[in-house]
Tab-separated table of C-alpha atoms and ligand atoms in Angstrom:
chain	number	residue	atom	x	y	z
A	42	UNK	CA	0.000	0.000	0.000
A	43	UNK	CA	2.767	2.410	0.950
A	44	UNK	CA	4.411	1.524	-2.369
A	45	UNK	CA	1.217	2.288	-4.241
A	46	UNK	CA	0.811	5.612	-2.451
A	47	UNK	CA	4.381	6.576	-3.239
A	48	UNK	CA	3.991	5.772	-6.935
A	49	UNK	CA	0.788	7.819	-7.114
A	50	UNK	CA	2.598	10.815	-5.705
A	51	UNK	CA	5.591	10.341	-7.995
A	52	UNK	CA	3.426	10.176	-11.083
A	53	UNK	CA	1.679	13.387	-10.018
A	54	UNK	CA	-1.669	11.624	-9.725
A	55	UNK	CA	-4.157	12.401	-7.045
A	56	UNK	CA	-2.884	10.045	-4.356
A	57	UNK	CA	-6.058	10.242	-2.303
A	58	UNK	CA	-8.260	9.255	-5.214
A	59	UNK	CA	-6.061	6.349	-6.097
A	60	UNK	CA	-6.130	4.954	-2.565
A	61	UNK	CA	-9.868	5.589	-2.305
A	62	UNK	CA	-10.394	3.465	-5.411
A	63	UNK	CA	-8.024	0.809	-4.096
A	64	UNK	CA	-10.105	0.290	-0.937
A	65	UNK	CA	-13.420	0.554	-2.770
A	66	UNK	CA	-12.453	-2.170	-5.238
A	67	UNK	CA	-14.499	-5.363	-5.010
A	68	UNK	CA	-12.640	-7.682	-7.322
A	69	UNK	CA	-10.012	-8.644	-6.558
A	70	UNK	CA	-10.537	-7.537	-2.966
A	71	UNK	CA	-7.849	-5.153	-1.704
A	72	UNK	CA	-5.217	-6.051	0.839
A	73	UNK	CA	-6.481	-4.680	4.154
A	74	UNK	CA	-3.339	-5.551	6.092
A	75	UNK	CA	-2.120	-1.928	6.306
A	76	UNK	CA	-5.417	-0.603	7.670
A	77	UNK	CA	-4.976	0.557	11.262
A	78	UNK	CA	-7.313	-1.101	13.740
A	79	UNK	CA	-7.237	1.051	16.871
A	80	UNK	CA	-9.254	-1.544	18.778
A	81	UNK	CA	-6.277	-3.892	18.635
A	82	UNK	CA	-3.262	-1.663	18.235
A	83	UNK	CA	-0.583	-0.499	20.625
A	84	UNK	CA	1.369	2.747	20.325
A	85	UNK	CA	3.983	2.534	17.578
A	86	UNK	CA	5.994	4.846	15.367
A	87	UNK	CA	2.796	5.846	13.607
A	88	UNK	CA	0.289	5.626	16.453
A	89	UNK	CA	0.703	7.798	19.522
A	90	UNK	CA	-1.287	7.700	22.763
A	91	UNK	CA	-3.320	10.835	23.445
A	92	UNK	CA	-3.721	12.120	26.984
A	93	UNK	CA	-7.256	13.234	27.674
A	94	UNK	CA	-8.434	15.380	30.574
A	95	UNK	CA	-10.250	13.061	33.031
A	96	UNK	CA	-11.013	16.017	35.317
A	97	UNK	CA	-13.067	17.713	32.584
A	98	UNK	CA	-15.926	15.205	32.920
A	99	UNK	CA	-16.982	13.518	36.156
A	100	UNK	CA	-17.741	9.803	36.113
A	101	UNK	CA	-21.395	10.594	36.828
A	102	UNK	CA	-21.626	13.085	33.956
A	103	UNK	CA	-20.006	10.558	31.648
A	104	UNK	CA	-22.350	7.753	32.646
A	105	UNK	CA	-25.408	10.000	32.179
A	106	UNK	CA	-24.661	10.062	28.447
A	107	UNK	CA	-23.611	6.408	28.329
A	108	UNK	CA	-19.833	6.892	28.458
A	109	UNK	CA	-17.214	5.104	30.530
A	110	UNK	CA	-15.136	7.198	32.946
A	111	UNK	CA	-12.706	9.264	30.854
A	112	UNK	CA	-9.683	7.610	32.491
A	113	UNK	CA	-10.805	4.312	30.915
A	114	UNK	CA	-10.951	5.658	27.353
A	115	UNK	CA	-8.325	4.441	24.888
A	116	UNK	CA	-7.400	7.477	22.816
A	117	UNK	CA	-4.863	7.588	19.995
A	118	UNK	CA	-3.405	10.072	17.585
A	119	UNK	CA	-1.443	9.702	14.375
A	120	UNK	CA	2.065	11.036	14.065
A	121	UNK	CA	2.037	13.860	11.547
A	122	UNK	CA	-1.635	14.647	12.248
A	123	UNK	CA	-1.742	16.792	15.393
A	124	UNK	CA	-5.316	17.406	16.520
A	125	UNK	CA	-6.627	14.083	15.223
A	126	UNK	CA	-7.962	11.959	18.091
A	127	UNK	CA	-9.426	8.470	17.768
A	128	UNK	CA	-11.274	7.154	20.832
A	129	UNK	CA	-11.844	3.431	20.611
A	130	UNK	CA	-15.465	2.835	21.690
A	131	UNK	CA	-15.717	4.794	24.961
A	132	UNK	CA	-19.378	3.793	25.453
A	133	UNK	CA	-20.615	1.859	28.459
A	134	UNK	CA	-21.861	-1.600	27.729
A	135	UNK	CA	-25.517	-1.280	26.767
A	136	UNK	CA	-25.432	2.439	25.874
A	137	UNK	CA	-25.058	2.128	22.109
A	138	UNK	CA	-28.597	0.757	21.605
A	139	UNK	CA	-29.983	4.036	22.978
A	140	UNK	CA	-27.906	6.187	20.624
A	141	UNK	CA	-28.661	3.975	17.652
A	142	UNK	CA	-32.383	4.116	18.448
A	143	UNK	CA	-32.165	7.943	18.555
A	144	UNK	CA	-30.466	7.920	15.118
A	145	UNK	CA	-33.120	5.682	13.584
A	146	UNK	CA	-36.310	6.654	15.393
A	147	UNK	CA	-35.961	10.139	16.896
A	148	UNK	CA	-33.501	12.295	14.905
A	149	UNK	CA	-35.181	11.632	11.518
A	150	UNK	CA	-38.381	13.198	12.947
A	151	UNK	CA	-39.475	16.719	12.098
A	152	UNK	CA	-38.357	19.450	12.367
A	153	UNK	CA	-35.107	17.776	11.296
A	154	UNK	CA	-34.554	17.461	7.546
A	155	UNK	CA	-33.745	14.302	5.613
A	156	UNK	CA	-33.136	13.205	2.024
A	157	UNK	CA	-36.721	11.915	1.758
A	158	UNK	CA	-38.040	15.460	2.260
A	159	UNK	CA	-36.523	16.387	-1.093
A	160	UNK	CA	-39.144	14.444	-2.994
A	161	UNK	CA	-42.001	13.776	-0.590
A	162	UNK	CA	-44.419	16.005	1.310
A	163	UNK	CA	-43.551	16.351	4.975
A	164	UNK	CA	-46.820	14.613	5.877
A	165	UNK	CA	-45.256	11.445	4.443
A	166	UNK	CA	-41.870	11.853	6.091
A	167	UNK	CA	-43.399	12.857	9.429
A	168	UNK	CA	-43.097	9.412	10.925
A	169	UNK	CA	-40.428	7.435	9.075
A	170	UNK	CA	-40.014	4.972	11.915
A	171	UNK	CA	-43.752	4.381	12.399
A	172	UNK	CA	-44.262	3.839	8.662
A	173	UNK	CA	-41.343	1.380	8.463
A	174	UNK	CA	-41.460	-0.837	11.514
A	175	UNK	CA	-44.329	-3.001	10.380
A	176	UNK	CA	-42.532	-4.003	7.166
A	177	UNK	CA	-39.212	-4.347	8.923
A	178	UNK	CA	-40.792	-6.795	11.339
A	179	UNK	CA	-42.129	-8.724	8.357
A	180	UNK	CA	-38.608	-8.705	6.996
A	181	UNK	CA	-37.624	-10.283	10.294
A	182	UNK	CA	-40.053	-13.049	9.553
A	183	UNK	CA	-38.345	-13.665	6.227
A	184	UNK	CA	-40.919	-11.907	4.025
A	185	UNK	CA	-39.748	-9.054	1.846
A	186	UNK	CA	-41.691	-6.005	0.735
A	187	UNK	CA	-40.654	-2.822	-1.079
A	188	UNK	CA	-37.950	-0.834	0.716
A	189	UNK	CA	-39.241	0.982	3.764
A	190	UNK	CA	-38.672	4.707	4.339
A	191	UNK	CA	-36.115	3.782	6.989
A	192	UNK	CA	-34.181	1.732	4.460
A	193	UNK	CA	-34.326	4.668	2.034
A	194	UNK	CA	-33.006	7.128	4.590
A	195	UNK	CA	-29.589	8.441	3.512
A	196	UNK	CA	-29.038	11.583	5.531
A	197	UNK	CA	-30.581	13.712	8.257
A	198	UNK	CA	-29.472	17.204	9.206
A	199	UNK	CA	-29.840	18.774	12.649
A	200	UNK	CA	-29.558	22.310	14.032
A	201	UNK	CA	-28.263	24.572	11.285
A	202	UNK	CA	-29.271	22.419	8.332
A	203	UNK	CA	-26.473	21.902	5.853
A	204	UNK	CA	-27.523	22.946	2.354
A	205	UNK	CA	-26.064	20.382	-0.060
A	206	UNK	CA	-26.508	22.719	-3.042
A	207	UNK	CA	-24.881	25.868	-1.751
A	208	UNK	CA	-22.677	23.992	0.737
A	209	UNK	CA	-23.545	26.560	3.363
A	210	UNK	CA	-25.419	26.923	6.609
A	211	UNK	CA	-27.717	29.874	7.166
A	212	UNK	CA	-29.463	31.596	10.051
A	213	UNK	CA	-32.837	31.099	8.384
A	214	UNK	CA	-32.572	27.319	8.101
A	215	UNK	CA	-32.210	26.312	11.719
A	216	UNK	CA	-34.152	24.146	14.169
A	217	UNK	CA	-33.289	23.233	17.776
A	218	UNK	CA	-30.344	20.855	18.154
A	219	UNK	CA	-31.152	17.639	20.128
A	220	UNK	CA	-30.206	18.204	23.772
A	221	UNK	CA	-29.093	14.624	24.410
A	222	UNK	CA	-26.656	14.661	21.513
A	223	UNK	CA	-25.347	18.038	22.615
A	224	UNK	CA	-24.629	16.668	26.108
A	225	UNK	CA	-22.763	13.709	24.641
A	226	UNK	CA	-20.724	15.995	22.363
A	227	UNK	CA	-19.905	18.488	25.095
A	228	UNK	CA	-18.446	15.796	27.339
A	229	UNK	CA	-16.314	14.230	24.634
A	230	UNK	CA	-14.957	17.538	23.384
A	231	UNK	CA	-14.267	18.701	26.954
A	232	UNK	CA	-12.267	15.545	27.664
A	233	UNK	CA	-10.303	16.263	24.476
A	234	UNK	CA	-9.389	19.752	25.686
A	235	UNK	CA	-12.173	21.803	24.092
A	236	UNK	CA	-14.408	23.143	26.861
A	237	UNK	CA	-17.519	25.107	25.917
A	238	UNK	CA	-18.262	23.316	22.646
A	239	UNK	CA	-21.633	24.292	21.191
A	240	UNK	CA	-23.272	21.628	19.037
A	241	UNK	CA	-24.889	23.685	16.311
A	242	UNK	CA	-25.121	21.396	13.292
A	243	UNK	CA	-25.265	17.650	12.816
A	244	UNK	CA	-25.207	15.403	9.773
A	245	UNK	CA	-26.246	11.779	10.071
A	246	UNK	CA	-25.171	9.507	7.224
A	247	UNK	CA	-26.859	6.141	6.774
A	248	UNK	CA	-24.683	3.641	4.887
A	249	UNK	CA	-25.630	0.338	3.340
A	250	UNK	CA	-23.014	-2.340	2.790
A	251	UNK	CA	-22.196	-0.986	-0.695
A	252	UNK	CA	-22.189	2.715	0.234
A	253	UNK	CA	-19.239	5.046	0.402
A	254	UNK	CA	-18.628	8.712	1.070
A	255	UNK	CA	-16.418	10.653	-1.299
A	256	UNK	CA	-13.283	12.661	-0.644
A	257	UNK	CA	-14.036	15.965	1.009
A	258	UNK	CA	-13.088	18.596	3.571
A	259	UNK	CA	-15.634	19.905	6.073
A	260	UNK	CA	-15.016	23.605	5.740
A	261	UNK	CA	-18.503	25.126	5.573
A	262	UNK	CA	-18.498	25.924	9.282
A	263	UNK	CA	-17.443	29.519	9.936
A	264	UNK	CA	-15.312	28.733	12.990
A	265	UNK	CA	-12.623	26.169	12.237
A	266	UNK	CA	-11.010	26.505	15.642
A	267	UNK	CA	-13.740	24.252	17.070
A	268	UNK	CA	-13.389	20.475	16.628
A	269	UNK	CA	-15.475	18.224	14.421
A	270	UNK	CA	-16.827	15.180	16.199
A	271	UNK	CA	-17.817	11.858	14.620
A	272	UNK	CA	-19.667	8.839	16.069
A	273	UNK	CA	-20.104	5.487	14.328
A	274	UNK	CA	-22.690	2.798	15.022
A	275	UNK	CA	-23.385	-0.552	13.382
A	276	UNK	CA	-21.209	-2.082	10.676
A	277	UNK	CA	-17.534	-1.145	10.400
A	278	UNK	CA	-15.948	1.164	7.815
A	279	UNK	CA	-12.605	2.080	6.349
A	280	UNK	CA	-11.940	5.753	7.011
A	281	UNK	CA	-9.221	7.535	5.037
A	282	UNK	CA	-7.527	10.547	6.589
A	283	UNK	CA	-5.434	12.554	4.170
A	284	UNK	CA	-3.611	15.829	4.359
A	285	UNK	CA	-4.424	19.379	3.339
A	286	UNK	CA	-3.901	18.473	-0.357
A	287	UNK	CA	-5.341	15.718	-2.518
A	288	UNK	CA	-1.771	14.739	-3.357
A	289	UNK	CA	-1.156	13.692	0.249
A	290	UNK	CA	-1.613	9.919	0.518
A	291	UNK	CA	-4.228	9.137	3.167
A	292	UNK	CA	-3.905	6.824	6.151
A	293	UNK	CA	-6.501	4.053	6.280
A	294	UNK	CA	-8.131	3.068	9.553
A	295	UNK	CA	-11.076	0.972	10.686
A	296	UNK	CA	-14.025	2.528	12.432
A	297	UNK	CA	-16.086	0.121	14.461
A	298	UNK	CA	-19.371	0.561	16.253
A	299	UNK	CA	-18.997	2.993	19.153
A	300	UNK	CA	-15.764	4.554	17.907
A	301	UNK	CA	-15.455	8.319	18.198
A	302	UNK	CA	-13.192	10.571	16.174
A	303	UNK	CA	-12.255	14.172	16.763
A	304	UNK	CA	-10.714	16.350	14.059
A	305	UNK	CA	-9.296	19.500	15.576
A	306	UNK	CA	-6.490	22.027	15.237
A	307	UNK	CA	-4.295	21.337	12.187
A	308	UNK	CA	-6.386	18.209	11.445
A	309	UNK	CA	-9.717	20.027	11.319
A	310	UNK	CA	-9.512	20.770	7.596
A	311	UNK	CA	-7.926	17.589	6.265
A	312	UNK	CA	-9.297	15.608	3.333
A	313	UNK	CA	-11.134	12.482	4.378
A	314	UNK	CA	-13.482	9.844	2.947
A	315	UNK	CA	-15.152	6.490	3.584
A	316	UNK	CA	-14.419	4.180	0.649
A	317	UNK	CA	-15.902	1.027	2.108
A	318	UNK	CA	-18.266	-0.491	4.619
A	319	UNK	CA	-17.081	-3.793	6.100
A	320	UNK	CA	-18.858	-6.400	8.196
A	321	UNK	CA	-18.286	-5.775	11.887
A	322	UNK	CA	-15.873	-8.403	13.199
A	323	UNK	CA	-17.251	-10.749	15.859
A	324	UNK	CA	-17.556	-8.915	19.153
A	325	UNK	CA	-17.390	-5.488	17.543
A	326	UNK	CA	-21.078	-5.018	16.941
A	327	UNK	CA	-21.203	-4.211	20.631
A	328	UNK	CA	-24.854	-3.423	20.605
A	329	UNK	CA	-26.421	-6.420	22.218
A	330	UNK	CA	-28.552	-5.198	25.063
A	331	UNK	CA	-27.966	-8.125	27.364
A	332	UNK	CA	-27.695	-7.799	31.132
A	333	UNK	CA	-25.720	-4.610	31.023
A	334	UNK	CA	-28.536	-2.657	29.305
A	335	UNK	CA	-28.903	0.947	30.424
A	336	UNK	CA	-32.236	0.141	32.051
A	337	UNK	CA	-30.437	-1.608	34.896
A	338	UNK	CA	-27.916	1.139	35.517
A	339	UNK	CA	-29.494	4.476	34.629
A	340	UNK	CA	-28.137	7.358	36.692
A	341	UNK	CA	-30.390	10.120	38.000
A	342	UNK	CA	-30.309	12.819	35.362
A	343	UNK	CA	-29.331	10.351	32.652
A	344	UNK	CA	-30.213	11.331	29.110
A	345	UNK	CA	-30.418	7.621	28.285
A	346	UNK	CA	-33.763	5.858	28.327
A	347	UNK	CA	-34.437	2.141	28.156
A	348	UNK	CA	-34.889	0.827	24.608
A	349	UNK	CA	-37.963	-1.396	24.324
A	350	UNK	CA	-37.640	-4.920	22.971
A	351	UNK	CA	-39.817	-3.909	19.975
A	352	UNK	CA	-37.601	-0.939	19.112
A	353	UNK	CA	-34.473	-2.980	19.609
A	354	UNK	CA	-35.704	-5.718	17.254
A	355	UNK	CA	-35.952	-3.117	14.466
A	356	UNK	CA	-32.633	-1.408	15.279
A	357	UNK	CA	-30.707	-4.638	15.498
A	358	UNK	CA	-32.181	-5.850	12.231
A	359	UNK	CA	-31.223	-2.549	10.587
A	360	UNK	CA	-27.590	-2.597	11.687
A	361	UNK	CA	-26.996	-6.146	10.526
A	362	UNK	CA	-26.252	-4.599	7.130
A	363	UNK	CA	-25.915	-0.868	7.782
A	364	UNK	CA	-23.764	1.751	9.403
A	365	UNK	CA	-24.786	5.092	10.868
A	366	UNK	CA	-22.320	7.950	11.259
A	367	UNK	CA	-23.094	11.164	13.101
A	368	UNK	CA	-20.905	14.249	12.747
A	369	UNK	CA	-21.376	17.215	15.055
A	370	UNK	CA	-20.101	20.684	14.320
A	371	UNK	CA	-19.948	24.066	15.954
A	372	UNK	CA	-20.690	26.442	13.085
A	373	UNK	CA	-20.129	29.876	14.628
A	374	UNK	CA	-17.672	31.250	17.163
A	375	UNK	CA	-19.420	32.553	20.301
A	376	UNK	CA	-21.112	35.836	19.344
A	377	UNK	CA	-20.384	35.367	15.641
A	378	UNK	CA	-23.189	35.913	13.121
A	379	UNK	CA	-23.696	34.663	9.594
A	380	UNK	CA	-22.582	37.200	7.005
A	381	UNK	CA	-25.292	38.770	4.871
A	382	UNK	CA	-25.782	36.468	1.885
A	383	UNK	CA	-27.740	36.780	-1.343
A	384	UNK	CA	-31.262	35.444	-0.802
A	385	UNK	CA	-30.643	32.642	-3.314
A	386	UNK	CA	-28.193	31.188	-0.804
A	387	UNK	CA	-30.814	31.050	1.888
A	388	UNK	CA	-32.875	28.251	0.463
A	389	UNK	CA	-34.692	25.903	2.705
A	390	UNK	CA	-34.431	22.132	2.564
A	391	UNK	CA	-37.335	21.871	0.149
A	392	UNK	CA	-35.317	23.442	-2.642
A	393	UNK	CA	-32.307	21.205	-2.307
A	394	UNK	CA	-31.093	18.247	-4.234
A	395	UNK	CA	-32.649	15.052	-3.118
A	396	UNK	CA	-29.839	12.647	-2.926
A	397	UNK	CA	-27.468	11.176	-0.550
A	398	UNK	CA	-24.991	10.070	-1.627
A	399	UNK	CA	-21.826	8.977	-1.596
A	400	UNK	CA	-21.120	12.474	-2.519
A	401	UNK	CA	-17.775	12.678	-4.072
A	402	UNK	CA	-16.338	15.923	-2.933
A	403	UNK	CA	-16.274	18.653	-5.465
A	404	UNK	CA	-12.912	18.377	-7.130
A	405	UNK	CA	-12.453	22.119	-7.037
A	406	UNK	CA	-13.511	23.065	-3.559
A	407	UNK	CA	-13.310	19.666	-1.936
A	408	UNK	CA	-16.451	20.457	0.007
A	409	UNK	CA	-18.936	17.726	0.609
A	410	UNK	CA	-21.326	17.282	-2.300
A	411	UNK	CA	-23.986	14.737	-3.069
A	412	UNK	CA	-25.413	13.524	-6.322
A	413	UNK	CA	-29.066	14.039	-7.096
A	414	UNK	CA	-29.901	10.347	-7.038
A	415	UNK	CA	-30.393	8.439	-3.846
A	416	UNK	CA	-30.730	5.110	-5.496
A	417	UNK	CA	-27.227	4.377	-6.716
A	418	UNK	CA	-24.552	4.105	-4.100
A	419	UNK	CA	-21.663	4.899	-6.335
A	420	UNK	CA	-18.933	7.414	-6.055
A	421	UNK	CA	-17.170	8.976	-8.928
A	422	UNK	CA	-13.735	9.920	-7.912
B	153	SIN	C1	-17.924	8.790	8.301
B	153	SIN	O1	-18.986	8.321	7.878
B	153	SIN	O2	-17.200	8.178	9.084
B	153	SIN	C2	-17.447	10.151	7.850
B	153	SIN	C3	-18.579	11.090	7.654
B	153	SIN	C4	-18.136	12.446	7.198
B	153	SIN	O3	-16.999	12.657	6.795
B	153	SIN	O4	-18.964	13.318	7.238
């Protein structure tokens, strides 16, 4: 792999694109042996331990959002990428089902915006979960119907709703950010040395086994001094972290269910992408409710709620073949306002393109971009 990356750079090709295509290839399957697996690795020349701030979050505060005490978290960085922090599944046993249920049942609800709103009246996308569970339970029984709305969900935006067309946020397209997700984000960012984080925008991406997310930089936020936070649930993925230029060969790493990533400081504006979804290895789909479910250990003031057996049956079915990623961003510095923009930039969700997906980043700007179709999970790089 290193050899391939070097030859791409030498020939002046876009090294990121070449490596993206390498990992996306189906036949013959790529060699995954150079992909970093933080769940199994020890510090090395490339991988450095990251010291978090255990005093920033009390054990009680952590457990209220389903996290282990900060001193138990395994956090790593990559040499050459200061500000990049990978936290290998810091969740308490039994907490992930709650967060996954929120991603599938609660966050897609109005007033949040999703890809289905682009071509359906909101009366139809009002209750995606309610309209899907019946068929998904049938699917459990081995019968198959047309794809449910939940299976057609590709993205949801929260808070300041990202406009996929203009690649901007605006003051006029904003709804309240979920409080539970803000609490979770605040504690993780505080432990990473960023007190006072304000969760202002969220993008949830829903991946099927053949999905990918193209090469891009998240630069639409107006304040780049604040970190970008990413949570993964369900199936595993290969995440590529590049440099500030497309010529910089990216590092490949696995993201498993429960893993958290923070891009901050000099790593906040690096190119990145998800070329491939991979089956979660045994023991890594750490979502089984079991005896350690949050119901038995909920703290006073916990944001977690028990997940019913009925809800869990649907969630667990869904993640057998899917991955959900949630990125949280602070858009504005404290006190900062959006600049005046032409009214054409202040469109609402209804005017936007309808598609997930697998948006290959715009080659020019490298900002995240999605194609207008949500049916084909292909990326053109
Ligand atoms: C991911 O799915 O892990 C990355 C999502 C993103 O870059 O927005």
